Amino acid sequence: MNLANALQKWFTVGLGVKRWLLLLALGIGIIALSLAFAILELAQPTLAARSVPSIGWLEIGAGVFVGLLLCGIAEIKLSRNILAPYRKMVQGRVIDAVYRHSMTQKGIKVVAVGGGTGLPSVLKGMKPYTGNITAIVTVADDGGSSGRLRRELGVLPPGDLRNNIAALADDESLMTQLFQYRFNSGDLGGHAFGNLFISALAGVTGSLEKALIETERVLNIQGSVLPATLEDVTLVANVRLASKTRLLTVRGESNITEAGGVIEKLSVEPADAEAYRGSVQAILHADIICLGPGSLYTSILPNMLVKGIAEALRATSAYKVYICNIAMQPGETSGYTVADHVLALERHIGRGVFQAVLANNAYPSENAGANTRYVQPAPENHEILQRYQVHHTDLVDSDRPWRHDPQKLVRAILWLSETERSGGTPPKMSIAQVP
C-alpha cells in the first residue's frame, strides 16, 4: 500500500520527474544501441559473409555523444527538482553541505570536555581536520542569562551549550550570528537569543536532549554538543578565606568565584548525579580527548565529578590530554602553576585519567593588559613530570594573549597524538617544532 502510494506521488503530473526519467531512459537506450553497433562493427569480418548491415564509426561516436548528452541533461534536471525542497533548508552552497556531511563520516573522533569560553578554541581549531567532534559541556552554571533562565523556567543552563554549538557552526552564517546575539535592554536585557531558543525548544520537545538535536540541525553544525548530565546539579566548594582559618562552604558556581578564597574541595549536588549516556558513549569511542581549556573549578571539574565521566575516561583507549589555562583566574587559580592545576585534578578525580599535559610557554606583554597573570610552568623535577608527558609551546592568541589560539592549540594536540600513536616519545616542544 505504501509502495503504491509512493509510486503514485512520483508520477504526479507536474512533479518534474517523469519527463527527465524518460529522457534519461532514451539517452541510455541510444548509448546501448551505439555500443551494439560498435560490437557488430568489430565482428564485421566474421559476419561479412552473412550480409549483416554495417554502420560507420562516426555514426557510432555521434550516437554515444548524443546519448551521454541526454543522460547528462536528465541527471542535472532530476537532481535540481529532487533537491529543490532540501536546498531551501541548507545554508550556503550545496557543495559545502555535501562536504560537511562527508566530513562527519570521516576523520578522527575528538571529544572535548569543559565549558565556558575556553572549550570553543578546541572546537574551532578542529573543524578543518575532522567532522567527528563532540563537546561535553557542564550544566552547573547559575550566573548571568543561564542562571536567570534556570531559576525562572526550571531549565538546565543553556549558556555553555550555546557557546560551543556556535563554535561548531559557520561563523559567517546569519543564524550563528543571531544565535549569539545578546539583548541590551528591556526585560530581555542580558539574555542571549540562543539561550532563549534552546530553552524554548526544550519546552516544546519536552527535553534538553531533543532540543540540542533540533538546534544542531537548525545551525547545521559540524559535530555535536552534549551535556555532562541531564540532572539539575549545583556546585559546592569548600573555600578557605585569607582572613579565616576555618573552611567556608559555598554553593553555586557564581558564588564560588566571588568568594575570593582558596578552593580546597569541589563537589556536585546531588552527589549521585548520573552522566548523560551519550556523553559516556562518546568518550568510550573517541580517538582523542581534550580536557579543557577552561576554568579549572567551574568548567572542567564539574564534568569530571558527575558519576560516570571519570570512569569512562579511565576505561577509554583514547589519547587524553589536559590543556592548562594560559592565565590565572582570580577566585579560582590565583598563584597556580601548571603543576598546581594538575594536582588539583588529582585531588578530585585521582591519577591515571589522562596521559599528557599541554601548557603555554609564551608570555607576551602586548595586548595582555594590566590584570593578566600568566600560568607558569611546573617547577623543575616536580612530581607531576614523572607521571605525565608535560609539553610546553606557544599557544597564545596574539590579540587576546590570555586565551588560546585555536590553530596553534589544535596543531599541538594533533602532533602529540600522532607521536603517541606512532610509538614515539615526543621531545619538549618549541613553537618552531609544532607542525
Short mmCIF file of C-alpha atoms in Angstrom, two decimals:
data_model
loop_
_atom_site.label_atom_id
_atom_site.label_comp_id
_atom_site.label_asym_id
_atom_site.label_seq_id
_atom_site.Cartn_x
_atom_site.Cartn_y
_atom_site.Cartn_z
CA MET A 1 0.00 0.00 0.00
CA ASN A 2 2.78 2.40 0.94
CA LEU A 3 4.76 1.47 -2.20
CA ALA A 4 1.73 2.07 -4.42
CA ASN A 5 1.11 5.42 -2.75
CA ALA A 6 4.75 6.44 -3.21
CA LEU A 7 4.71 5.47 -6.88
CA GLN A 8 1.52 7.43 -7.40
CA LYS A 9 3.16 10.53 -5.94
CA TRP A 10 6.31 10.09 -8.04
CA PHE A 11 4.19 10.05 -11.20
CA THR A 12 2.03 13.04 -10.27
CA VAL A 13 1.53 15.42 -13.21
CA GLY A 14 3.78 18.49 -12.98
CA LEU A 15 6.23 17.00 -10.47
CA GLY A 16 9.07 17.45 -12.94
CA VAL A 17 10.34 13.88 -12.67
CA LYS A 18 8.67 11.73 -15.37
CA ARG A 19 9.90 13.70 -18.38
CA TRP A 20 13.50 13.62 -17.22
CA LEU A 21 13.31 9.92 -16.37
CA LEU A 22 12.10 9.29 -19.92
CA LEU A 23 14.91 11.45 -21.31
CA LEU A 24 17.40 9.51 -19.17
CA ALA A 25 15.98 6.21 -20.46
CA LEU A 26 16.22 7.50 -24.05
CA GLY A 27 19.86 8.51 -23.54
CA ILE A 28 20.73 5.12 -22.08
CA GLY A 29 18.94 3.41 -24.97
CA ILE A 30 20.89 5.39 -27.59
CA ILE A 31 24.19 4.59 -25.84
CA ALA A 32 23.28 0.89 -25.65
CA LEU A 33 22.30 0.82 -29.35
CA SER A 34 25.53 2.58 -30.35
CA LEU A 35 27.62 0.10 -28.36
CA ALA A 36 25.75 -2.77 -30.00
CA PHE A 37 26.64 -1.39 -33.45
CA ALA A 38 30.25 -0.99 -32.27
CA ILE A 39 30.37 -4.68 -31.35
CA LEU A 40 28.92 -5.57 -34.75
CA GLU A 41 31.50 -3.36 -36.44
CA LEU A 42 34.31 -5.16 -34.64
CA ALA A 43 32.84 -8.51 -35.64
CA GLN A 44 32.30 -7.40 -39.30
CA PRO A 45 34.97 -9.65 -40.84
CA THR A 46 33.27 -12.69 -39.31
CA LEU A 47 29.78 -11.59 -40.28
CA ALA A 48 30.60 -10.28 -43.75
CA ALA A 49 29.53 -13.49 -45.37
CA ARG A 50 26.13 -13.24 -43.71
CA SER A 51 25.46 -9.81 -45.26
CA VAL A 52 24.95 -8.09 -41.87
CA PRO A 53 24.44 -4.33 -42.41
CA SER A 54 27.29 -2.08 -41.27
CA ILE A 55 27.36 1.38 -39.76
CA GLY A 56 30.35 3.72 -39.65
CA TRP A 57 32.41 4.62 -36.56
CA LEU A 58 31.47 8.28 -36.99
CA GLU A 59 27.80 7.45 -36.57
CA ILE A 60 28.59 5.22 -33.57
CA GLY A 61 30.58 8.02 -31.91
CA ALA A 62 27.80 10.53 -32.60
CA GLY A 63 25.28 8.15 -31.06
CA VAL A 64 27.34 7.74 -27.87
CA PHE A 65 27.81 11.52 -27.64
CA VAL A 66 24.09 12.22 -28.06
CA GLY A 67 23.21 9.54 -25.52
CA LEU A 68 25.66 10.94 -22.95
CA LEU A 69 24.36 14.46 -23.56
CA LEU A 70 20.76 13.40 -22.98
CA CYS A 71 21.73 11.48 -19.84
CA GLY A 72 23.66 14.49 -18.52
CA ILE A 73 20.75 16.88 -19.10
CA ALA A 74 18.30 14.44 -17.49
CA GLU A 75 20.50 13.91 -14.41
CA ILE A 76 21.00 17.66 -13.89
CA LYS A 77 17.28 18.36 -14.18
CA LEU A 78 16.35 15.43 -11.94
CA SER A 79 18.91 16.48 -9.30
CA ARG A 80 17.63 20.06 -9.28
CA ASN A 81 13.98 19.05 -8.99
CA ILE A 82 14.56 16.41 -6.32
CA LEU A 83 16.96 18.54 -4.24
CA ALA A 84 14.93 21.75 -4.54
CA PRO A 85 12.93 21.23 -1.29
CA TYR A 86 16.12 20.44 0.64
CA ARG A 87 18.06 23.30 -0.94
CA LYS A 88 15.83 25.82 0.83
CA MET A 89 16.81 24.32 4.20
CA VAL A 90 20.56 24.26 3.51
CA GLN A 91 22.59 27.38 4.26
CA GLY A 92 25.31 28.25 1.77
CA ARG A 93 26.30 26.27 -1.31
CA VAL A 94 25.22 22.67 -1.88
CA ILE A 95 28.85 21.56 -2.26
CA ASP A 96 29.61 22.95 1.21
CA ALA A 97 26.74 20.94 2.69
CA VAL A 98 27.91 17.79 0.87
CA TYR A 99 31.46 18.39 2.10
CA ARG A 100 30.33 18.84 5.70
CA HIS A 101 28.25 15.67 5.52
CA SER A 102 31.20 13.74 4.09
CA MET A 103 33.49 15.08 6.82
CA THR A 104 31.16 13.81 9.54
CA GLN A 105 31.68 10.29 8.22
CA LYS A 106 35.46 10.55 8.22
CA GLY A 107 38.31 11.79 10.37
CA ILE A 108 39.44 11.07 13.89
CA LYS A 109 36.89 11.10 16.70
CA VAL A 110 37.62 14.03 19.01
CA VAL A 111 35.91 14.68 22.34
CA ALA A 112 36.44 17.95 24.20
CA VAL A 113 35.34 18.22 27.84
CA GLY A 114 34.78 21.55 29.57
CA GLY A 115 32.63 24.62 29.14
CA GLY A 116 32.72 28.40 29.25
CA THR A 117 34.74 30.39 26.73
CA GLY A 118 37.79 28.10 26.68
CA LEU A 119 36.42 24.96 25.04
CA PRO A 120 35.38 26.69 21.77
CA SER A 121 39.09 27.17 21.00
CA VAL A 122 39.49 23.42 20.53
CA LEU A 123 36.25 23.09 18.57
CA LYS A 124 37.02 25.92 16.14
CA GLY A 125 40.54 24.66 15.57
CA MET A 126 39.44 21.05 14.99
CA LYS A 127 36.78 21.79 12.37
CA PRO A 128 39.20 21.82 9.37
CA TYR A 129 40.57 18.39 10.36
CA THR A 130 37.51 16.32 11.23
CA GLY A 131 33.73 16.41 11.49
CA ASN A 132 33.67 13.81 14.28
CA ILE A 133 33.78 16.36 17.10
CA THR A 134 31.83 16.05 20.33
CA ALA A 135 31.81 18.69 23.07
CA ILE A 136 30.79 17.53 26.55
CA VAL A 137 29.72 20.59 28.46
CA THR A 138 28.95 21.39 32.09
CA VAL A 139 25.39 22.33 33.08
CA ALA A 140 26.28 23.68 36.53
CA ASP A 141 26.27 27.36 35.52
CA ASP A 142 23.98 29.56 37.64
CA GLY A 143 25.06 33.07 36.67
CA GLY A 144 24.05 35.58 34.00
CA SER A 145 21.43 34.73 31.41
CA SER A 146 21.75 30.99 32.03
CA GLY A 147 21.21 31.44 35.75
CA ARG A 148 18.11 33.57 35.22
CA LEU A 149 16.56 31.01 32.87
CA ARG A 150 17.47 28.23 35.26
CA ARG A 151 15.72 29.94 38.17
CA GLU A 152 12.72 31.31 36.28
CA LEU A 153 11.96 28.45 33.88
CA GLY A 154 13.49 25.48 35.66
CA VAL A 155 15.60 24.52 32.62
CA LEU A 156 19.19 23.37 32.60
CA PRO A 157 21.52 26.33 31.95
CA PRO A 158 21.97 26.68 28.17
CA GLY A 159 24.81 29.24 28.01
CA ASP A 160 27.83 26.93 27.75
CA LEU A 161 25.92 24.66 25.39
CA ARG A 162 25.10 27.67 23.19
CA ASN A 163 28.71 28.89 23.04
CA ASN A 164 30.01 25.51 21.94
CA ILE A 165 27.23 24.93 19.41
CA ALA A 166 28.12 28.30 17.87
CA ALA A 167 31.80 27.28 17.79
CA LEU A 168 30.91 24.25 15.64
CA ALA A 169 28.66 26.26 13.31
CA ASP A 170 29.61 28.51 10.40
CA ASP A 171 30.92 31.77 11.90
CA GLU A 172 29.65 33.78 8.93
CA SER A 173 26.15 32.30 8.95
CA LEU A 174 23.36 34.72 9.77
CA MET A 175 21.79 32.05 12.00
CA THR A 176 25.02 31.72 14.01
CA GLN A 177 25.20 35.49 14.50
CA LEU A 178 21.54 35.51 15.53
CA PHE A 179 22.19 32.65 17.95
CA GLN A 180 24.93 34.65 19.68
CA TYR A 181 23.00 37.95 19.69
CA ARG A 182 22.52 39.39 23.18
CA PHE A 183 19.67 41.78 24.05
CA ASN A 184 20.85 45.03 25.61
CA SER A 185 17.71 46.44 27.22
CA GLY A 186 14.22 45.72 28.47
CA ASP A 187 13.05 42.57 30.20
CA LEU A 188 15.27 40.54 27.87
CA GLY A 189 18.36 42.62 28.65
CA GLY A 190 21.39 40.35 29.15
CA HIS A 191 19.79 37.31 27.54
CA ALA A 192 21.42 35.71 24.51
CA PHE A 193 18.96 34.74 21.80
CA GLY A 194 20.47 31.25 21.64
CA ASN A 195 19.77 30.71 25.35
CA LEU A 196 16.11 31.60 24.82
CA PHE A 197 15.96 29.44 21.70
CA ILE A 198 17.35 26.33 23.44
CA SER A 199 15.12 26.87 26.48
CA ALA A 200 12.04 27.27 24.28
CA LEU A 201 12.90 24.17 22.27
CA ALA A 202 13.37 22.20 25.48
CA GLY A 203 9.84 23.19 26.43
CA VAL A 204 8.41 22.34 23.01
CA THR A 205 10.20 18.99 22.61
CA GLY A 206 9.96 18.03 26.28
CA SER A 207 13.70 17.59 26.94
CA LEU A 208 17.06 19.31 26.58
CA GLU A 209 18.35 16.26 24.72
CA LYS A 210 15.84 16.71 21.87
CA ALA A 211 16.27 20.48 21.96
CA LEU A 212 20.01 20.15 21.30
CA ILE A 213 19.41 17.79 18.37
CA GLU A 214 17.00 20.26 16.77
CA THR A 215 19.30 23.21 17.48
CA GLU A 216 22.23 21.43 15.84
CA ARG A 217 20.01 20.72 12.82
CA VAL A 218 18.96 24.37 12.50
CA LEU A 219 22.54 25.64 12.62
CA ASN A 220 23.84 22.66 10.59
CA ILE A 221 26.84 22.31 12.88
CA GLN A 222 29.88 20.13 12.28
CA GLY A 223 29.81 17.77 15.26
CA SER A 224 27.62 17.64 18.35
CA VAL A 225 27.35 19.25 21.78
CA LEU A 226 26.21 17.13 24.72
CA PRO A 227 25.56 17.90 28.40
CA ALA A 228 27.63 16.09 31.02
CA THR A 229 24.36 15.22 32.76
CA LEU A 230 20.66 15.87 32.33
CA GLU A 231 20.19 16.30 36.08
CA ASP A 232 19.93 19.65 37.86
CA VAL A 233 23.33 19.87 39.59
CA THR A 234 24.77 22.51 41.90
CA LEU A 235 28.45 23.13 42.55
CA VAL A 236 29.56 23.13 46.19
CA ALA A 237 33.03 24.28 47.24
CA ASN A 238 34.98 24.33 50.49
CA VAL A 239 36.78 27.67 50.38
CA ARG A 240 39.42 28.87 52.80
CA LEU A 241 39.39 32.66 53.12
CA ALA A 242 42.60 34.51 53.82
CA SER A 243 41.12 36.10 56.97
CA LYS A 244 39.74 32.86 58.42
CA THR A 245 41.20 29.56 59.49
CA ARG A 246 38.02 27.55 59.02
CA LEU A 247 36.57 26.41 55.74
CA LEU A 248 33.57 28.17 54.25
CA THR A 249 31.03 26.12 52.31
CA VAL A 250 29.89 27.97 49.19
CA ARG A 251 27.05 26.78 46.95
CA GLY A 252 26.56 27.89 43.37
CA GLU A 253 29.07 28.34 40.56
CA SER A 254 28.88 32.14 40.51
CA ASN A 255 29.23 32.39 44.31
CA ILE A 256 32.37 30.24 44.33
CA THR A 257 34.37 32.61 42.15
CA GLU A 258 33.09 35.62 44.09
CA ALA A 259 34.15 34.20 47.46
CA GLY A 260 37.75 35.14 46.75
CA GLY A 261 39.41 32.40 48.78
CA VAL A 262 41.40 29.25 48.08
CA ILE A 263 39.25 26.39 46.81
CA GLU A 264 40.23 23.23 48.64
CA LYS A 265 37.46 20.87 47.63
CA LEU A 266 34.74 20.87 44.98
CA SER A 267 31.72 18.60 44.71
CA VAL A 268 28.35 18.44 42.98
CA GLU A 269 24.90 18.05 44.47
CA PRO A 270 23.30 15.59 44.13
CA ALA A 271 26.45 13.51 44.55
CA ASP A 272 24.91 10.58 42.67
CA ALA A 273 24.01 12.60 39.56
CA GLU A 274 24.41 10.26 36.58
CA ALA A 275 26.32 11.16 33.42
CA TYR A 276 24.37 11.55 30.20
CA ARG A 277 24.62 8.26 28.35
CA GLY A 278 25.51 9.88 25.03
CA SER A 279 28.47 11.65 26.65
CA VAL A 280 29.80 8.41 28.13
CA GLN A 281 29.49 6.65 24.76
CA ALA A 282 31.32 9.50 23.00
CA ILE A 283 34.22 9.21 25.47
CA LEU A 284 34.45 5.42 25.09
CA HIS A 285 34.60 5.62 21.27
CA ALA A 286 36.94 8.63 21.00
CA ASP A 287 40.43 8.71 19.46
CA ILE A 288 41.50 11.94 21.19
CA ILE A 289 40.04 13.51 24.34
CA CYS A 290 40.85 17.09 25.32
CA LEU A 291 40.18 18.10 28.91
CA GLY A 292 39.82 21.87 28.66
CA PRO A 293 40.86 24.51 28.18
CA GLY A 294 38.58 26.31 30.59
CA SER A 295 38.09 27.31 34.20
CA LEU A 296 39.52 24.53 36.33
CA TYR A 297 36.89 24.55 39.09
CA THR A 298 33.82 25.84 37.25
CA SER A 299 34.18 24.41 33.72
CA ILE A 300 36.35 21.27 33.74
CA LEU A 301 35.91 19.63 37.16
CA PRO A 302 32.08 19.96 37.19
CA ASN A 303 32.04 17.49 34.28
CA MET A 304 34.54 15.13 35.87
CA LEU A 305 32.64 14.96 39.17
CA VAL A 306 29.47 13.67 37.54
CA LYS A 307 29.18 9.94 38.16
CA GLY A 308 30.35 8.03 35.10
CA ILE A 309 32.51 10.62 33.33
CA ALA A 310 35.83 9.97 35.11
CA GLU A 311 35.15 6.22 34.96
CA ALA A 312 34.63 6.41 31.20
CA LEU A 313 37.84 8.43 30.83
CA ARG A 314 39.77 5.69 32.60
CA ALA A 315 38.14 2.97 30.50
CA THR A 316 38.63 4.53 27.07
CA SER A 317 41.64 3.79 24.89
CA ALA A 318 41.72 7.36 23.56
CA TYR A 319 44.72 9.64 23.84
CA LYS A 320 43.81 12.03 26.69
CA VAL A 321 45.43 15.41 27.17
CA TYR A 322 44.74 18.07 29.79
CA ILE A 323 45.06 21.58 28.36
CA CYS A 324 46.10 24.02 31.05
CA ASN A 325 44.81 27.59 31.02
CA ILE A 326 47.14 30.31 29.81
CA ALA A 327 46.26 32.82 32.53
CA MET A 328 45.41 32.52 36.21
CA GLN A 329 41.79 33.14 37.18
CA PRO A 330 41.03 35.31 40.22
CA GLY A 331 38.85 33.45 42.66
CA GLU A 332 39.89 30.08 41.25
CA THR A 333 43.54 29.62 40.36
CA SER A 334 45.41 32.71 41.58
CA GLY A 335 49.07 31.80 42.08
CA TYR A 336 48.68 28.39 40.40
CA THR A 337 51.44 26.90 38.27
CA VAL A 338 50.82 24.16 35.71
CA ALA A 339 51.68 21.65 38.44
CA ASP A 340 49.07 23.13 40.80
CA HIS A 341 46.38 22.68 38.14
CA VAL A 342 47.30 19.01 37.69
CA LEU A 343 47.48 18.36 41.44
CA ALA A 344 44.02 19.91 41.89
CA LEU A 345 42.65 17.50 39.28
CA GLU A 346 44.33 14.56 41.03
CA ARG A 347 42.84 15.55 44.40
CA HIS A 348 39.35 15.36 42.95
CA ILE A 349 39.44 12.52 40.40
CA GLY A 350 42.63 10.62 41.22
CA ARG A 351 45.52 9.74 38.97
CA GLY A 352 45.59 7.97 35.62
CA VAL A 353 42.71 9.85 33.99
CA PHE A 354 44.91 11.47 31.31
CA GLN A 355 48.37 10.85 29.86
CA ALA A 356 49.62 14.24 28.77
CA VAL A 357 49.56 17.89 29.81
CA LEU A 358 49.75 20.68 27.24
CA ALA A 359 50.69 24.13 28.51
CA ASN A 360 51.73 27.51 27.19
CA ASN A 361 55.25 28.93 27.45
CA ALA A 362 54.80 32.30 25.73
CA TYR A 363 54.08 35.34 27.90
CA PRO A 364 53.71 38.41 25.68
CA SER A 365 53.12 41.80 27.23
CA GLU A 366 51.50 43.32 24.14
CA ASN A 367 47.68 43.35 24.40
CA ALA A 368 47.87 41.46 27.69
CA GLY A 369 46.54 44.23 29.90
CA ALA A 370 47.48 45.00 33.46
CA ASN A 371 45.42 42.23 35.06
CA THR A 372 46.72 39.24 33.10
CA ARG A 373 48.81 36.85 35.17
CA TYR A 374 50.28 34.01 33.14
CA VAL A 375 50.35 30.45 34.48
CA GLN A 376 53.99 29.44 34.95
CA PRO A 377 55.48 26.00 34.11
CA ALA A 378 55.81 23.25 36.70
CA PRO A 379 58.97 23.62 38.80
CA GLU A 380 61.90 21.54 37.63
CA ASN A 381 61.90 17.95 38.97
CA HIS A 382 58.29 18.31 40.17
CA GLU A 383 56.48 15.03 40.83
CA ILE A 384 53.95 15.51 38.04
CA LEU A 385 56.78 15.44 35.50
CA GLN A 386 57.31 11.80 36.46
CA ARG A 387 53.64 10.86 35.99
CA TYR A 388 52.68 12.73 32.82
CA GLN A 389 54.06 13.80 29.48
CA VAL A 390 54.21 17.57 30.07
CA HIS A 391 54.71 19.68 26.96
CA HIS A 392 55.08 23.43 26.57
CA THR A 393 54.73 25.53 23.45
CA ASP A 394 53.41 28.92 22.33
CA LEU A 395 49.60 28.69 22.44
CA VAL A 396 48.58 32.33 22.87
CA ASP A 397 46.20 34.31 20.73
CA SER A 398 48.20 37.43 19.82
CA ASP A 399 45.13 39.68 20.04
CA ARG A 400 43.92 38.20 23.35
CA PRO A 401 47.00 36.57 24.86
CA TRP A 402 45.09 35.29 27.91
CA ARG A 403 43.26 32.92 25.55
CA HIS A 404 44.36 30.06 23.31
CA ASP A 405 44.88 30.46 19.59
CA PRO A 406 42.68 27.71 18.05
CA GLN A 407 45.11 26.88 15.23
CA LYS A 408 48.19 26.73 17.46
CA LEU A 409 46.35 24.68 20.05
CA VAL A 410 44.97 22.07 17.67
CA ARG A 411 48.23 21.67 15.75
CA ALA A 412 49.95 20.90 19.06
CA ILE A 413 47.24 18.42 20.10
CA LEU A 414 47.37 16.56 16.78
CA TRP A 415 51.17 16.48 16.83
CA LEU A 416 51.18 14.97 20.31
CA SER A 417 48.54 12.44 19.36
CA GLU A 418 50.31 11.38 16.15
CA THR A 419 53.59 10.98 18.03
CA GLU A 420 51.87 8.87 20.67
CA ARG A 421 50.19 6.62 18.07
CA SER A 422 53.48 6.13 16.24
CA GLY A 423 55.03 4.83 19.45
CA GLY A 424 57.50 7.66 19.88
CA THR A 425 58.16 9.85 22.89
CA PRO A 426 57.86 13.48 21.81
CA PRO A 427 60.56 15.91 22.92
CA LYS A 428 59.64 19.11 24.70
CA MET A 429 58.24 21.35 22.01
CA SER A 430 59.02 24.84 20.95
CA ILE A 431 56.85 26.82 18.58
CA ALA A 432 59.23 26.02 15.72
CA GLN A 433 58.69 22.30 16.25
CA VAL A 434 54.92 22.37 16.11
CA PRO A 435 53.72 21.46 12.59
#
